[in-house]
Amino acid sequence: MTSLSTRERAQLLADSIAGKFPDARGRFGPYGGRYVPETLIPAIERLEAGLRVHLGAPDFQRELADELRNWVGRPTALTHARRLGARWGADVWLKREDLAHTGAHKINNAIGQALLAKRLGARRVVAETGAGQHGVASAAACARVGLPCTVYMGAVDMERQAPNVGRMRLLGAEVVPVTEGDKTLRAAVDEALRDWVADPLETYYLLGSAIGPHPYPYLVRELQMVIGREARAQMLEQAGGLPDALVACVGGGSNAIGIFKPFIADPSVTILGIEAGGRGAGLGENSATLALGRPGVLQGAYSVLLQDEHGQIQETHSVSAGLDYPGVGPEHALLQAAGRVSYEMASDDDALAAVKECCEAEGILPAIESAHALAGARRWAAAHPGKRILIGLSGRGDKDMPTLQRTLIAQLEARAQGARS
Ligand SMILES: *Cc1c(COP(=O)(O)O)cnc(C)c1O
């Protein structure tokens, strides 16, 4: 979208702030929309009509607020990270989604959609999962509202994320291995869509990020905006003002859009989305969709994606499973085109170093996904000394113990052994 003029960019931003996106066609400016087979249209239109009736309705909002408070554990804390700030030469604040039930922001979306599924009269829920975090959140939310849940998961991912498969089964979900395609998240989304088409009246598809065909990017954003609304009020109260910079990690983009959106209209707030830079900028070495990708259609929406010169979707890599996806939500593509949000990368190594630093300085073990935001914020702080920074800490790192054991902890143990001998 580099071809946009300054005026066109300003118009996109003004329309975004005015709440014009998504428009009637489900578009965020040039992005978004609905690129799905004809067979899916009735199901999607039913969902959209259902949203119009229920999402803003006072009794739905009351029920959702009650679950968020008493089951998810909201509002989550805003923590003044004083020792991290002293190291960086900045005033650092962490929005603690790691404290939410099941350990990350994903539950905000899962419980919202599960409640919606009930209202729409669904008899069962299907979901996809990559690393298993959205699967666990969906299984928990479905148990809470009393709906059976089927989770599609790539066979490769099931092997890599065995503990989450166990958690989903404990929570009563049926986990179905997907052996088609790349046997990971992308194939799992396709399978879940196929299941939904087969029975769109009785089945509800609970999508896990701000991606996919309209109205999902909108629905997920609305459900995740609770993060940014809380954070904005907490910053004003606890920090005495808005942040100079706001930073969050971006996979599909749900935690980021949720925390960004309530700050978009504040021109004094610099906003940074941090993608997985992996091992480098080479083909297949990262998952930095907006930093390195090009426009195209993936899984129901026109957005930006990682593709080779023939338009083939690229293999991706990231040390954090939750960021390892070749696409990104269409509203982020818009915010990049409008020049409102900058999308940058943090490498695997930067993220792992940030995990360790956050543990040591603050006594918080962040998810490796969230550590990408920490690494990006640290870099911004170095270039802008003395500023106030708000970081979206999307989840906790307990789920990452197998990866951390192989990397950071192995290094620590080797060092300790070296010291002893
Ligand atoms: C899944 C996940 C992400 C990435 O998903 P988004 O939709 O980009 O937010 C980030 N952080 C954590 C902890 C996750 O589990």
Short mmCIF file of N, CA, C and O in Angstrom, two decimals, residues 47 106-117 124-129 134-135 137-142 145 147-151 189 192-193 196 203-209 216 219-220 223:
data_model
loop_
_atom_site.label_atom_id
_atom_site.label_comp_id
_atom_site.label_asym_id
_atom_site.label_seq_id
_atom_site.Cartn_x
_atom_site.Cartn_y
_atom_site.Cartn_z
N LEU A 47 -24.48 -15.27 11.26
CA LEU A 47 -23.64 -14.80 12.36
C LEU A 47 -23.69 -13.27 12.43
O LEU A 47 -23.84 -12.68 13.51
N LYS A 106 -6.68 -14.66 25.34
CA LYS A 106 -7.57 -15.41 24.44
C LYS A 106 -8.93 -15.71 25.06
O LYS A 106 -9.92 -15.84 24.37
N ILE A 107 -8.97 -15.79 26.38
CA ILE A 107 -10.22 -16.13 27.07
C ILE A 107 -11.27 -15.04 26.91
O ILE A 107 -12.47 -15.34 26.91
N ASN A 108 -10.85 -13.77 26.75
CA ASN A 108 -11.82 -12.67 26.56
C ASN A 108 -12.70 -12.94 25.34
O ASN A 108 -13.91 -12.72 25.36
N ASN A 109 -12.05 -13.38 24.28
CA ASN A 109 -12.74 -13.68 23.03
C ASN A 109 -13.53 -14.98 23.16
O ASN A 109 -14.70 -15.05 22.74
N ALA A 110 -12.91 -15.99 23.76
CA ALA A 110 -13.56 -17.31 23.82
C ALA A 110 -14.85 -17.26 24.62
O ALA A 110 -15.89 -17.79 24.17
N ILE A 111 -14.84 -16.61 25.77
CA ILE A 111 -16.07 -16.59 26.58
C ILE A 111 -17.13 -15.72 25.89
O ILE A 111 -18.31 -16.07 25.89
N GLY A 112 -16.71 -14.64 25.27
CA GLY A 112 -17.67 -13.78 24.56
C GLY A 112 -18.38 -14.54 23.45
O GLY A 112 -19.61 -14.50 23.32
N GLN A 113 -17.60 -15.25 22.64
CA GLN A 113 -18.20 -16.00 21.53
C GLN A 113 -19.00 -17.19 22.01
O GLN A 113 -20.01 -17.56 21.41
N ALA A 114 -18.56 -17.81 23.11
CA ALA A 114 -19.33 -18.96 23.64
C ALA A 114 -20.71 -18.49 24.11
O ALA A 114 -21.73 -19.16 23.86
N LEU A 115 -20.75 -17.34 24.77
CA LEU A 115 -22.04 -16.79 25.21
C LEU A 115 -22.91 -16.44 24.01
O LEU A 115 -24.13 -16.66 24.00
N LEU A 116 -22.27 -15.92 22.98
CA LEU A 116 -22.98 -15.57 21.75
C LEU A 116 -23.55 -16.83 21.08
O LEU A 116 -24.70 -16.85 20.62
N ALA A 117 -22.74 -17.88 21.04
CA ALA A 117 -23.17 -19.15 20.43
C ALA A 117 -24.45 -19.64 21.10
O ALA A 117 -25.38 -20.11 20.44
N ARG A 124 -23.54 -26.98 19.25
CA ARG A 124 -22.14 -27.37 19.44
C ARG A 124 -21.22 -26.28 18.91
O ARG A 124 -21.65 -25.43 18.12
N VAL A 125 -19.98 -26.29 19.37
CA VAL A 125 -18.99 -25.29 18.96
C VAL A 125 -17.81 -26.01 18.33
O VAL A 125 -17.39 -27.06 18.80
N VAL A 126 -17.31 -25.45 17.22
CA VAL A 126 -16.03 -25.93 16.69
C VAL A 126 -15.02 -24.79 16.78
O VAL A 126 -15.37 -23.61 16.70
N ALA A 127 -13.76 -25.16 16.97
CA ALA A 127 -12.69 -24.18 17.03
C ALA A 127 -11.45 -24.79 16.41
O ALA A 127 -11.35 -26.01 16.27
N GLU A 128 -10.52 -23.92 16.01
CA GLU A 128 -9.23 -24.38 15.54
C GLU A 128 -8.19 -23.99 16.58
O GLU A 128 -8.42 -23.08 17.38
N THR A 129 -7.06 -24.67 16.59
CA THR A 129 -5.99 -24.18 17.45
C THR A 129 -4.64 -24.53 16.86
O THR A 129 -4.50 -25.52 16.15
N HIS A 134 -5.71 -21.21 22.13
CA HIS A 134 -7.10 -20.90 21.83
C HIS A 134 -7.99 -22.12 22.03
O HIS A 134 -9.15 -21.99 22.44
N GLY A 135 -7.46 -23.30 21.78
CA GLY A 135 -8.22 -24.53 22.02
C GLY A 135 -8.56 -24.67 23.50
O GLY A 135 -9.69 -25.02 23.86
N ALA A 137 -8.68 -22.21 25.76
CA ALA A 137 -9.63 -21.14 26.12
C ALA A 137 -11.04 -21.51 25.64
O ALA A 137 -12.02 -21.31 26.36
N SER A 138 -11.16 -22.04 24.42
CA SER A 138 -12.46 -22.42 23.88
C SER A 138 -13.07 -23.56 24.67
O SER A 138 -14.27 -23.54 24.98
N ALA A 139 -12.25 -24.56 24.99
CA ALA A 139 -12.75 -25.71 25.76
C ALA A 139 -13.26 -25.24 27.12
O ALA A 139 -14.33 -25.65 27.58
N ALA A 140 -12.51 -24.34 27.75
CA ALA A 140 -12.92 -23.83 29.07
C ALA A 140 -14.22 -23.03 28.96
O ALA A 140 -15.14 -23.22 29.75
N ALA A 141 -14.29 -22.16 27.95
CA ALA A 141 -15.47 -21.31 27.79
C ALA A 141 -16.70 -22.16 27.47
O ALA A 141 -17.80 -21.89 27.97
N CYS A 142 -16.52 -23.19 26.64
CA CYS A 142 -17.66 -24.06 26.29
C CYS A 142 -18.13 -24.85 27.50
O CYS A 142 -19.34 -25.04 27.70
N VAL A 145 -20.28 -22.50 29.58
CA VAL A 145 -21.64 -22.21 29.13
C VAL A 145 -22.43 -23.48 28.82
O VAL A 145 -23.62 -23.41 28.50
N LEU A 147 -21.73 -26.04 26.39
CA LEU A 147 -21.84 -26.46 24.99
C LEU A 147 -20.71 -27.43 24.66
O LEU A 147 -19.56 -27.20 25.06
N PRO A 148 -21.01 -28.52 23.93
CA PRO A 148 -19.92 -29.42 23.52
C PRO A 148 -18.98 -28.71 22.54
O PRO A 148 -19.43 -27.89 21.74
N CYS A 149 -17.71 -29.04 22.62
CA CYS A 149 -16.68 -28.33 21.85
C CYS A 149 -15.78 -29.31 21.12
O CYS A 149 -15.27 -30.25 21.71
N THR A 150 -15.62 -29.07 19.82
CA THR A 150 -14.69 -29.87 19.00
C THR A 150 -13.57 -28.96 18.54
O THR A 150 -13.83 -27.90 17.95
N VAL A 151 -12.33 -29.36 18.82
CA VAL A 151 -11.19 -28.52 18.45
C VAL A 151 -10.37 -29.23 17.37
O VAL A 151 -9.93 -30.36 17.57
N VAL A 189 -7.68 -24.41 10.55
CA VAL A 189 -8.72 -23.42 10.24
C VAL A 189 -9.59 -23.95 9.10
O VAL A 189 -10.83 -23.90 9.16
N ALA A 192 -11.95 -26.61 10.36
CA ALA A 192 -13.03 -26.06 11.20
C ALA A 192 -14.09 -25.40 10.33
O ALA A 192 -15.29 -25.56 10.56
N LEU A 193 -13.64 -24.67 9.29
CA LEU A 193 -14.59 -24.04 8.36
C LEU A 193 -15.44 -25.11 7.67
O LEU A 193 -16.65 -24.96 7.52
N TRP A 196 -18.09 -26.36 9.92
CA TRP A 196 -19.13 -25.34 10.09
C TRP A 196 -20.10 -25.34 8.91
O TRP A 196 -21.32 -25.30 9.07
N THR A 203 -24.16 -25.52 14.41
CA THR A 203 -22.75 -25.39 14.79
C THR A 203 -22.34 -23.93 14.82
O THR A 203 -22.72 -23.15 13.96
N TYR A 204 -21.56 -23.56 15.83
CA TYR A 204 -20.98 -22.22 15.90
C TYR A 204 -19.47 -22.36 15.75
O TYR A 204 -18.85 -23.18 16.42
N TYR A 205 -18.87 -21.53 14.88
CA TYR A 205 -17.41 -21.56 14.71
C TYR A 205 -16.78 -20.45 15.55
O TYR A 205 -16.99 -19.27 15.29
N LEU A 206 -16.01 -20.87 16.55
CA LEU A 206 -15.37 -19.92 17.49
C LEU A 206 -13.93 -19.66 17.03
O LEU A 206 -13.01 -20.41 17.36
N LEU A 207 -13.76 -18.60 16.25
CA LEU A 207 -12.45 -18.26 15.66
C LEU A 207 -11.59 -17.52 16.69
O LEU A 207 -12.09 -16.71 17.46
N GLY A 208 -10.27 -17.80 16.66
CA GLY A 208 -9.42 -17.40 17.77
C GLY A 208 -8.63 -16.12 17.65
O GLY A 208 -7.97 -15.71 18.60
N SER A 209 -8.66 -15.44 16.49
CA SER A 209 -7.92 -14.18 16.41
C SER A 209 -8.70 -13.21 15.52
O SER A 209 -9.76 -13.56 15.00
N TYR A 216 -15.72 -11.75 11.60
CA TYR A 216 -14.83 -12.17 12.69
C TYR A 216 -13.83 -11.10 13.14
O TYR A 216 -13.67 -10.88 14.33
N LEU A 219 -15.79 -8.81 15.29
CA LEU A 219 -16.28 -9.44 16.52
C LEU A 219 -15.15 -9.63 17.53
O LEU A 219 -15.29 -9.31 18.72
N VAL A 220 -14.03 -10.15 17.06
CA VAL A 220 -12.92 -10.42 17.97
C VAL A 220 -12.35 -9.11 18.52
O VAL A 220 -12.03 -9.01 19.71
N LEU A 223 -14.56 -7.87 21.29
CA LEU A 223 -14.43 -8.64 22.53
C LEU A 223 -13.08 -8.42 23.21
O LEU A 223 -12.96 -8.53 24.43
#
